[in-house]
PDB file of C-alpha atoms in Angstrom:
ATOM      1  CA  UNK A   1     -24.031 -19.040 -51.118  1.00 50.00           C
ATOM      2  CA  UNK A   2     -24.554 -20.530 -48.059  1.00 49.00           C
ATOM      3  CA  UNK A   3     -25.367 -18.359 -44.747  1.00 47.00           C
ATOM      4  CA  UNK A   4     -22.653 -17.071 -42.324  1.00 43.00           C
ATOM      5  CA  UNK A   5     -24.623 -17.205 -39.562  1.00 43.00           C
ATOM      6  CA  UNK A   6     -25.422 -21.407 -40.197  1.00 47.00           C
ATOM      7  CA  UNK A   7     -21.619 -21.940 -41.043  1.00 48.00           C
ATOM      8  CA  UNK A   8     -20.008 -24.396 -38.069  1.00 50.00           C
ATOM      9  CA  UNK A   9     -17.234 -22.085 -37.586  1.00 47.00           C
ATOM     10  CA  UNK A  10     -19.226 -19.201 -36.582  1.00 39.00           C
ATOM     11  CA  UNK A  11     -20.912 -21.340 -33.842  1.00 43.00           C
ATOM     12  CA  UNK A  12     -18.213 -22.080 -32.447  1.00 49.00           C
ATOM     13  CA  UNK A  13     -16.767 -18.552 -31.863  1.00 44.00           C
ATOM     14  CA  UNK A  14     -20.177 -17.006 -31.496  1.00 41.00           C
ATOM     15  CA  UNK A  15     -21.093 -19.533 -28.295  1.00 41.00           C
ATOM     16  CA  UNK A  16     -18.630 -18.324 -26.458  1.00 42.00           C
ATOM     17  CA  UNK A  17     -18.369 -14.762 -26.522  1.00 41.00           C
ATOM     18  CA  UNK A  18     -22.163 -14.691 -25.672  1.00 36.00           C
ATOM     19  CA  UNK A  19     -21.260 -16.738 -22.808  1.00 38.00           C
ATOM     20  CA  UNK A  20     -18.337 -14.356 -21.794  1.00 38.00           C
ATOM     21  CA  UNK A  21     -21.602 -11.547 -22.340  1.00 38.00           C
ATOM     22  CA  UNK A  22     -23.709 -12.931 -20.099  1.00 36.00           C
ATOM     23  CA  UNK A  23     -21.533 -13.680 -17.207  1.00 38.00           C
ATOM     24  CA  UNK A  24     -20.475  -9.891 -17.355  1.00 38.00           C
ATOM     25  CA  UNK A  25     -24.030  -8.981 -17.562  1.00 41.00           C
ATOM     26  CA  UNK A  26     -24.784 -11.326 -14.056  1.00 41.00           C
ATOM     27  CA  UNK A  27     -21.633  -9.553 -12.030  1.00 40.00           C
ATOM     28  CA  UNK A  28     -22.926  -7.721  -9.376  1.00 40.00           C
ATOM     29  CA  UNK A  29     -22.518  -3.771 -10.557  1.00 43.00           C
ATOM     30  CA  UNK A  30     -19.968  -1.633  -8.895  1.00 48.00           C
ATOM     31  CA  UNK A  31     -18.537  -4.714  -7.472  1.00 45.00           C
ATOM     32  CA  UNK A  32     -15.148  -3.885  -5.443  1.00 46.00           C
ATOM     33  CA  UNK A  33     -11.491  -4.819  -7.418  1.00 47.00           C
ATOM     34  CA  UNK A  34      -9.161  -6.936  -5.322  1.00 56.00           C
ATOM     35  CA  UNK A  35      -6.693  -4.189  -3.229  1.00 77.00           C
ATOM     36  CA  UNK A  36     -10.177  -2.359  -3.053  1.00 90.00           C
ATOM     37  CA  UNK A  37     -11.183  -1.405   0.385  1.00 95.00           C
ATOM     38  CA  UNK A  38     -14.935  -3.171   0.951  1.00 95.00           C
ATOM     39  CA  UNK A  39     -17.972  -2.596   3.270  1.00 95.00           C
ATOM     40  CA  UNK A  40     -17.218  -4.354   7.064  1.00 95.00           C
ATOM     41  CA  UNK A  41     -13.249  -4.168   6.760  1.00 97.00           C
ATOM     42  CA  UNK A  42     -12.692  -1.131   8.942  1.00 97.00           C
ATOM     43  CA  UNK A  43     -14.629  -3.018  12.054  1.00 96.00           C
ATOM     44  CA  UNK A  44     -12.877  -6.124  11.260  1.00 97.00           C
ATOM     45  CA  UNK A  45      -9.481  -4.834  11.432  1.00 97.00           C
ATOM     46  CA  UNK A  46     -10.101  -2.662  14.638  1.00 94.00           C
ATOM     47  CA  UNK A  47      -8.803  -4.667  17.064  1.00 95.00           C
ATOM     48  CA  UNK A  48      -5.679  -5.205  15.593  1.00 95.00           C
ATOM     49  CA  UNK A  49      -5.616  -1.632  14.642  1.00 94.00           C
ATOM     50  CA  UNK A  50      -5.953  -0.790  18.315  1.00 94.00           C
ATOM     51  CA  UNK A  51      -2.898  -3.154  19.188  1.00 94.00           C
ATOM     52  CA  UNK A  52      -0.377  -1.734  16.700  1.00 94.00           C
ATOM     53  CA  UNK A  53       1.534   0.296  19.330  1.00 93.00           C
ATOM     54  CA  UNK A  54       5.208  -0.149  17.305  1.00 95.00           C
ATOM     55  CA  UNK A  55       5.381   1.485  13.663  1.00 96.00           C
ATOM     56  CA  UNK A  56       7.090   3.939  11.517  1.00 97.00           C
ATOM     57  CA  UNK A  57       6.422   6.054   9.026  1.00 97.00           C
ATOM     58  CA  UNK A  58       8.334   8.478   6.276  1.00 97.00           C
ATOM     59  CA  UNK A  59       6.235  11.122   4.421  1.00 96.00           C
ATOM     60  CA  UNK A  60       5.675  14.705   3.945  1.00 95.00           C
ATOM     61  CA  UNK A  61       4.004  17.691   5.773  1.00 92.00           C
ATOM     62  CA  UNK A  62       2.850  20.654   4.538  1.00 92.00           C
ATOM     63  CA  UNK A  63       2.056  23.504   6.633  1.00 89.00           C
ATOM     64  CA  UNK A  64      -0.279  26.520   5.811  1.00 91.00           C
ATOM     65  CA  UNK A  65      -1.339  29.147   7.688  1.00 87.00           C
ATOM     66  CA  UNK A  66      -2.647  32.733   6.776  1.00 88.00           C
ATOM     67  CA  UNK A  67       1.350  33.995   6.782  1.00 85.00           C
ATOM     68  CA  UNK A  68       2.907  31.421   5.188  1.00 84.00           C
ATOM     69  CA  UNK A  69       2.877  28.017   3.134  1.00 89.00           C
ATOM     70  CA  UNK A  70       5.742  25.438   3.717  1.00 87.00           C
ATOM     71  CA  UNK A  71       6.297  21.707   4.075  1.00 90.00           C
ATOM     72  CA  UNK A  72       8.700  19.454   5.326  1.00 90.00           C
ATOM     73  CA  UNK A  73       9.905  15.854   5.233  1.00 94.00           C
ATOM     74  CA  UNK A  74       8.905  13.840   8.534  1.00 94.00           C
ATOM     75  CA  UNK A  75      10.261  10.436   9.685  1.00 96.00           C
ATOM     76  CA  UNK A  76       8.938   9.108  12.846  1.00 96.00           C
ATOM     77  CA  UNK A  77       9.175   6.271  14.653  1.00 97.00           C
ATOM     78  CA  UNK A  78       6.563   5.187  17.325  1.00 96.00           C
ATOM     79  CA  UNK A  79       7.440   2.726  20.358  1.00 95.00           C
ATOM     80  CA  UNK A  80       4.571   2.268  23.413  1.00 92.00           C
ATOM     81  CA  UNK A  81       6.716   4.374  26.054  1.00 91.00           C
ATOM     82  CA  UNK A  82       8.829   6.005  23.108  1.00 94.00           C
ATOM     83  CA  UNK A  83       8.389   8.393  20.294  1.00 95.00           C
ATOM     84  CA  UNK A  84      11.048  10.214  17.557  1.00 96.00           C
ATOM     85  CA  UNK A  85       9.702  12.886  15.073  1.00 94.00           C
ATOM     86  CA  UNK A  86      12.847  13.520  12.655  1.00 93.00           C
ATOM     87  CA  UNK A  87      11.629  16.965  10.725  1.00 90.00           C
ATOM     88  CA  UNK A  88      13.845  17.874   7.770  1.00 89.00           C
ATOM     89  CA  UNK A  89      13.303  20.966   5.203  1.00 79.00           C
ATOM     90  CA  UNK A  90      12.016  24.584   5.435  1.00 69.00           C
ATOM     91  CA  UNK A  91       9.844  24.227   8.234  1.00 60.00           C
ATOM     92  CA  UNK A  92      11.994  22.054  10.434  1.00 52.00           C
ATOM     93  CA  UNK A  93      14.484  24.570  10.158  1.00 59.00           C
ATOM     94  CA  UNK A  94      16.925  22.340   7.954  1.00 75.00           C
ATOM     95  CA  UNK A  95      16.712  19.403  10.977  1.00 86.00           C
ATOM     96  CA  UNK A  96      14.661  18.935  13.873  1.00 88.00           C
ATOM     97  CA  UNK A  97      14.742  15.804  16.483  1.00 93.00           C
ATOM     98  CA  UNK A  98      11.593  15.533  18.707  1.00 93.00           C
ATOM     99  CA  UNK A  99      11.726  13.472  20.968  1.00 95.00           C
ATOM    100  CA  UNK A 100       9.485  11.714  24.099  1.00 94.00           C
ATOM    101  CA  UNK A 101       9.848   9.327  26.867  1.00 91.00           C
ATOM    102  CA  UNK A 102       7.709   8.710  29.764  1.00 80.00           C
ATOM    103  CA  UNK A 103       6.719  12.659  29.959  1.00 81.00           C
ATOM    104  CA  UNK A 104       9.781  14.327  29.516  1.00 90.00           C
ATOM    105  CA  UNK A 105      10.119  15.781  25.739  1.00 94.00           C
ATOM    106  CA  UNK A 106      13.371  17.039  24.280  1.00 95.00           C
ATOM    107  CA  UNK A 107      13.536  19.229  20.818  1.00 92.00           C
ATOM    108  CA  UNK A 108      17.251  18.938  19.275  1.00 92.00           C
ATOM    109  CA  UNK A 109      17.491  21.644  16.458  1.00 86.00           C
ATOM    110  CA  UNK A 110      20.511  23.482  15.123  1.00 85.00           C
ATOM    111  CA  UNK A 111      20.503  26.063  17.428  1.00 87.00           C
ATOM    112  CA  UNK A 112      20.555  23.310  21.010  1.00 91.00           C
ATOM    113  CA  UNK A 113      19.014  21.263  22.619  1.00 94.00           C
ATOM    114  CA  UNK A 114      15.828  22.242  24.304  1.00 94.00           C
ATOM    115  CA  UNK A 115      12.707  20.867  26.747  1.00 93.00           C
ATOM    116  CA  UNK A 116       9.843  21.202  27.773  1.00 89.00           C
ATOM    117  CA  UNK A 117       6.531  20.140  29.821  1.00 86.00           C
ATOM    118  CA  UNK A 118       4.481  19.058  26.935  1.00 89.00           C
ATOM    119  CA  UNK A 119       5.822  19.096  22.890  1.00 88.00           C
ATOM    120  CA  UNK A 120       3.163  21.539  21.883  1.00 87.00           C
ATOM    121  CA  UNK A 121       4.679  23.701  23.775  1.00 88.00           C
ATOM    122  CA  UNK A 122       8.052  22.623  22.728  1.00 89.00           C
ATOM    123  CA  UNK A 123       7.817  23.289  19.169  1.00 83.00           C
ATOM    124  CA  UNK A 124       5.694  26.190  19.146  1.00 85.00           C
ATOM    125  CA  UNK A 125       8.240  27.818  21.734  1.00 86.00           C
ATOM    126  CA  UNK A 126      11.407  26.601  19.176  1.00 82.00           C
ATOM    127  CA  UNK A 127       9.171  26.496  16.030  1.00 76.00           C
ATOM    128  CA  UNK A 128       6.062  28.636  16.068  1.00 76.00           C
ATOM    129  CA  UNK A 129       4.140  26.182  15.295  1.00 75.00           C
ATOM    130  CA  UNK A 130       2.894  22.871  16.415  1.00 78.00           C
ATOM    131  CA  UNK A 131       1.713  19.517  15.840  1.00 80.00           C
ATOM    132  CA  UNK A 132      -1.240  17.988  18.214  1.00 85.00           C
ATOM    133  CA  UNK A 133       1.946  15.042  19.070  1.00 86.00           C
ATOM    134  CA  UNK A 134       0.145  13.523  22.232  1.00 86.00           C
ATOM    135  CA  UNK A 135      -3.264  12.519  19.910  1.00 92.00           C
ATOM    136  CA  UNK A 136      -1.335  12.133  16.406  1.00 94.00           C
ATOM    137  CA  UNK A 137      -0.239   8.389  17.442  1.00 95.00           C
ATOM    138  CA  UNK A 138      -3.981   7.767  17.216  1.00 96.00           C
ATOM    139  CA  UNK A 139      -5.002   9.694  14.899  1.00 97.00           C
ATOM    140  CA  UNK A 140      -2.710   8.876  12.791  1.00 97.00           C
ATOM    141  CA  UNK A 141      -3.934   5.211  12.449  1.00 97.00           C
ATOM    142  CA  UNK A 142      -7.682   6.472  12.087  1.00 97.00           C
ATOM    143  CA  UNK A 143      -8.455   6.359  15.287  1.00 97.00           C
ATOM    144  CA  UNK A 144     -10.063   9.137  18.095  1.00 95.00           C
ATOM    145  CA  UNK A 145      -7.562   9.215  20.834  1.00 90.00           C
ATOM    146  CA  UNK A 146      -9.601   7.797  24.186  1.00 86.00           C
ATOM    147  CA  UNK A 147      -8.306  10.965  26.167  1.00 84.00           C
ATOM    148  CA  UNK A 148     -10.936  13.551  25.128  1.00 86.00           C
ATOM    149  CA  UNK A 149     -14.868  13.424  23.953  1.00 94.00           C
ATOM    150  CA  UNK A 150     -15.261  13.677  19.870  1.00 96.00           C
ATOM    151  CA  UNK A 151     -17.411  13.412  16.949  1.00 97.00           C
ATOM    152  CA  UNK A 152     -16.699  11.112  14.062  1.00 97.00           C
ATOM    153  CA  UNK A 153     -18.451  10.695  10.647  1.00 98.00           C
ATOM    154  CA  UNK A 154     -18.237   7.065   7.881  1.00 97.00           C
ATOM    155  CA  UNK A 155     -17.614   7.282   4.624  1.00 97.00           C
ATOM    156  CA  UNK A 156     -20.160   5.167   2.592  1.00 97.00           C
ATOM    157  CA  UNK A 157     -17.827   1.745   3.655  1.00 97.00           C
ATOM    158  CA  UNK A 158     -17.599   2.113   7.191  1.00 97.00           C
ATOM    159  CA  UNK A 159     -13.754   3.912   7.296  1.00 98.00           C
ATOM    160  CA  UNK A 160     -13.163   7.171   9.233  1.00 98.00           C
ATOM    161  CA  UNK A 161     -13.747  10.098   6.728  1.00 98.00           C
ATOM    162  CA  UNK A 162     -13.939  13.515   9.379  1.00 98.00           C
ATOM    163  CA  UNK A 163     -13.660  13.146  12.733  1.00 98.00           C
ATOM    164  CA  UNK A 164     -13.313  16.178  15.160  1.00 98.00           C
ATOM    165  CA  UNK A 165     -11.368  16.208  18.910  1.00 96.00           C
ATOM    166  CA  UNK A 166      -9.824  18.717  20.823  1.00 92.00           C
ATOM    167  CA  UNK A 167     -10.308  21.634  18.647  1.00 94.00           C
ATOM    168  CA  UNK A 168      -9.046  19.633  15.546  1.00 96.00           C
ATOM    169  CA  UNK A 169     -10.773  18.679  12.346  1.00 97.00           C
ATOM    170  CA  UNK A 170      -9.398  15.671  10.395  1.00 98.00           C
ATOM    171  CA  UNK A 171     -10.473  14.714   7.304  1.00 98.00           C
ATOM    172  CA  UNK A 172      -8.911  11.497   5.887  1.00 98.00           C
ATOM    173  CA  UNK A 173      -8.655  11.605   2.249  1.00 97.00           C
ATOM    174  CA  UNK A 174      -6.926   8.225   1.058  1.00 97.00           C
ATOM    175  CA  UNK A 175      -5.751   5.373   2.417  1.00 97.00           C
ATOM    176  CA  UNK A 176      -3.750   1.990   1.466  1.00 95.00           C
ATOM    177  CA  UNK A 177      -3.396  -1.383   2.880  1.00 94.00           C
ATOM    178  CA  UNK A 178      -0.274  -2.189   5.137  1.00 91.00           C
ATOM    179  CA  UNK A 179       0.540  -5.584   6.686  1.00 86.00           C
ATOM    180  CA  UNK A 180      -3.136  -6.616   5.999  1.00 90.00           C
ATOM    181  CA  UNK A 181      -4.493  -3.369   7.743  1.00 95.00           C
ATOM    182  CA  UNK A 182      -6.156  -0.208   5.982  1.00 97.00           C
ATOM    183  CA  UNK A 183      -3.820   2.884   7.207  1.00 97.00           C
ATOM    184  CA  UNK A 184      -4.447   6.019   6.287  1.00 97.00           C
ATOM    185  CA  UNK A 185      -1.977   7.359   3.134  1.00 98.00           C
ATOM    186  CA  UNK A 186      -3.334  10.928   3.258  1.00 98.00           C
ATOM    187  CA  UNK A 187      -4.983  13.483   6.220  1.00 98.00           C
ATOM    188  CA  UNK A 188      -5.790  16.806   6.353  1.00 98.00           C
ATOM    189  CA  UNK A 189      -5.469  18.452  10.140  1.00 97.00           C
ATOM    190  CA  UNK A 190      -7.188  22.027  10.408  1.00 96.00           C
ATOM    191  CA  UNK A 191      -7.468  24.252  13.532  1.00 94.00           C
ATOM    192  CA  UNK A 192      -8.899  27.734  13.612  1.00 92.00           C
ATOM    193  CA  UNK A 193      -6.126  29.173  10.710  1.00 90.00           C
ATOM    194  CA  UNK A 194      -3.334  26.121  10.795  1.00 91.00           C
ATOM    195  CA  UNK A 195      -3.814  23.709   7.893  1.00 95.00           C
ATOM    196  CA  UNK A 196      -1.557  20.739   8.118  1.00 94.00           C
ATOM    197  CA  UNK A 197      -1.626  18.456   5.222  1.00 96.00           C
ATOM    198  CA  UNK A 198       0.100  14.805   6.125  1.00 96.00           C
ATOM    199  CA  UNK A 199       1.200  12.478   2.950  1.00 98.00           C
ATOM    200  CA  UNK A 200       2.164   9.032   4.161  1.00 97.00           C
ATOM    201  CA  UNK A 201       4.676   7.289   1.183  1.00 96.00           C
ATOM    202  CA  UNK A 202       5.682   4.237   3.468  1.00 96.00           C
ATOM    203  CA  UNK A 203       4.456   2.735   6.480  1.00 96.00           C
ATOM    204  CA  UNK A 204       6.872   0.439   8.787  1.00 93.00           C
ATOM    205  CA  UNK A 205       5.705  -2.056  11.147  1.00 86.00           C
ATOM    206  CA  UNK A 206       9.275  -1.954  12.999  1.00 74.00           C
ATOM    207  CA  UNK A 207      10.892   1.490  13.041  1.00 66.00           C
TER     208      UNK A 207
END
């Protein structure tokens, strides 16, 4: 009976599978998938990070603090001389417009329409709580705002993973590419007792 391993036919389907083998075994280990983020992308894409002064966004905040846990739906669109924070759910108090132009900042909610010197103030006097609004723009794209001194840590590829400013600490926990930039797709804001959780679902590049 003549040997399997001699026959012709096994040849020919053994030859390549080894080949297939061995250019698996060459591949360099733990090499990124495409859509992965890689090593030298976040100081690449800086620049043009820095630039992108016109964007949108929809997603979800939560809010949690020693009293209470609650999120809310946020839709905001950000211009260079021009920002609107739409806040719909518990903690917006059903509907919330913030809004800012060239220093003066308005907060329309159910119960008027009210102002103030700087929107911290605004929404903690109308809400009782706050979001840091004036460094968010930045921080928001991964980035320390240029106003203030801060501290800021790399995760093992280069991209923002903590960074610390004004009394804030930011952890960025995911991200996802967007018109050929990383953006971050999930942050985590903490200050003394205020946790503030930020999911990102869609990025715009024109609110």
């Amino acid at each position: 009976m003549p040997s399997l391993l001699a026959s012709p036919t096994f040849s020919r389907l053994l030859l390549p599978a080894l080949a297939v083998m061995l250019l698996a075994g060459c591949a360099a280990p733990g090499a990124p998938l495409e859509g992965e983020r890689q090593r030298g992308q976040w100081e690449a894409q800086q620049p043009a990070l820095e630039r992108l002064d016109t964007w949108g966004l929809i997603g979800k905040v939560g809010l949690r603090t020693p009293e209470e846990s609650t999120s809310a739906n946020l839709d905001w669109n950000q211009y260079p001389h021009y920002f609107r924070m739409l806040i719909s759910g518990p903690f917006g108090g059903g509907r919330s417009v913030l809004e800012g132009r060239e220093g003066r900042y308005s907060l329309t909610t159910s119960e008027g329409r009210f102002e103030a010197e700087t929107p911290e103030a605004l929404m903690e006097a109308q809400l009782g709580w706050s979001l840091p609004v004036d460094a968010m723009p930045d921080w928001v794209r991964g980035l320390p705002g240029d106003h203030a001194s801060y501290r800021l840590e790399t995760d093992e590829l280069g991209f923002p993973s903590h960074l610390q400013q004004d009394g804030w600490e930011i952890d960025y926990r995911d991200w996802e590419r967007f018109d050929d930039l990383w953006l971050p797709r999930r942050m985590v804001l903490n200050y003394d007792d205020l946790r503030i959780t930020l999911v990102i679902n869609q990025w715009r590049s024109e609110p």
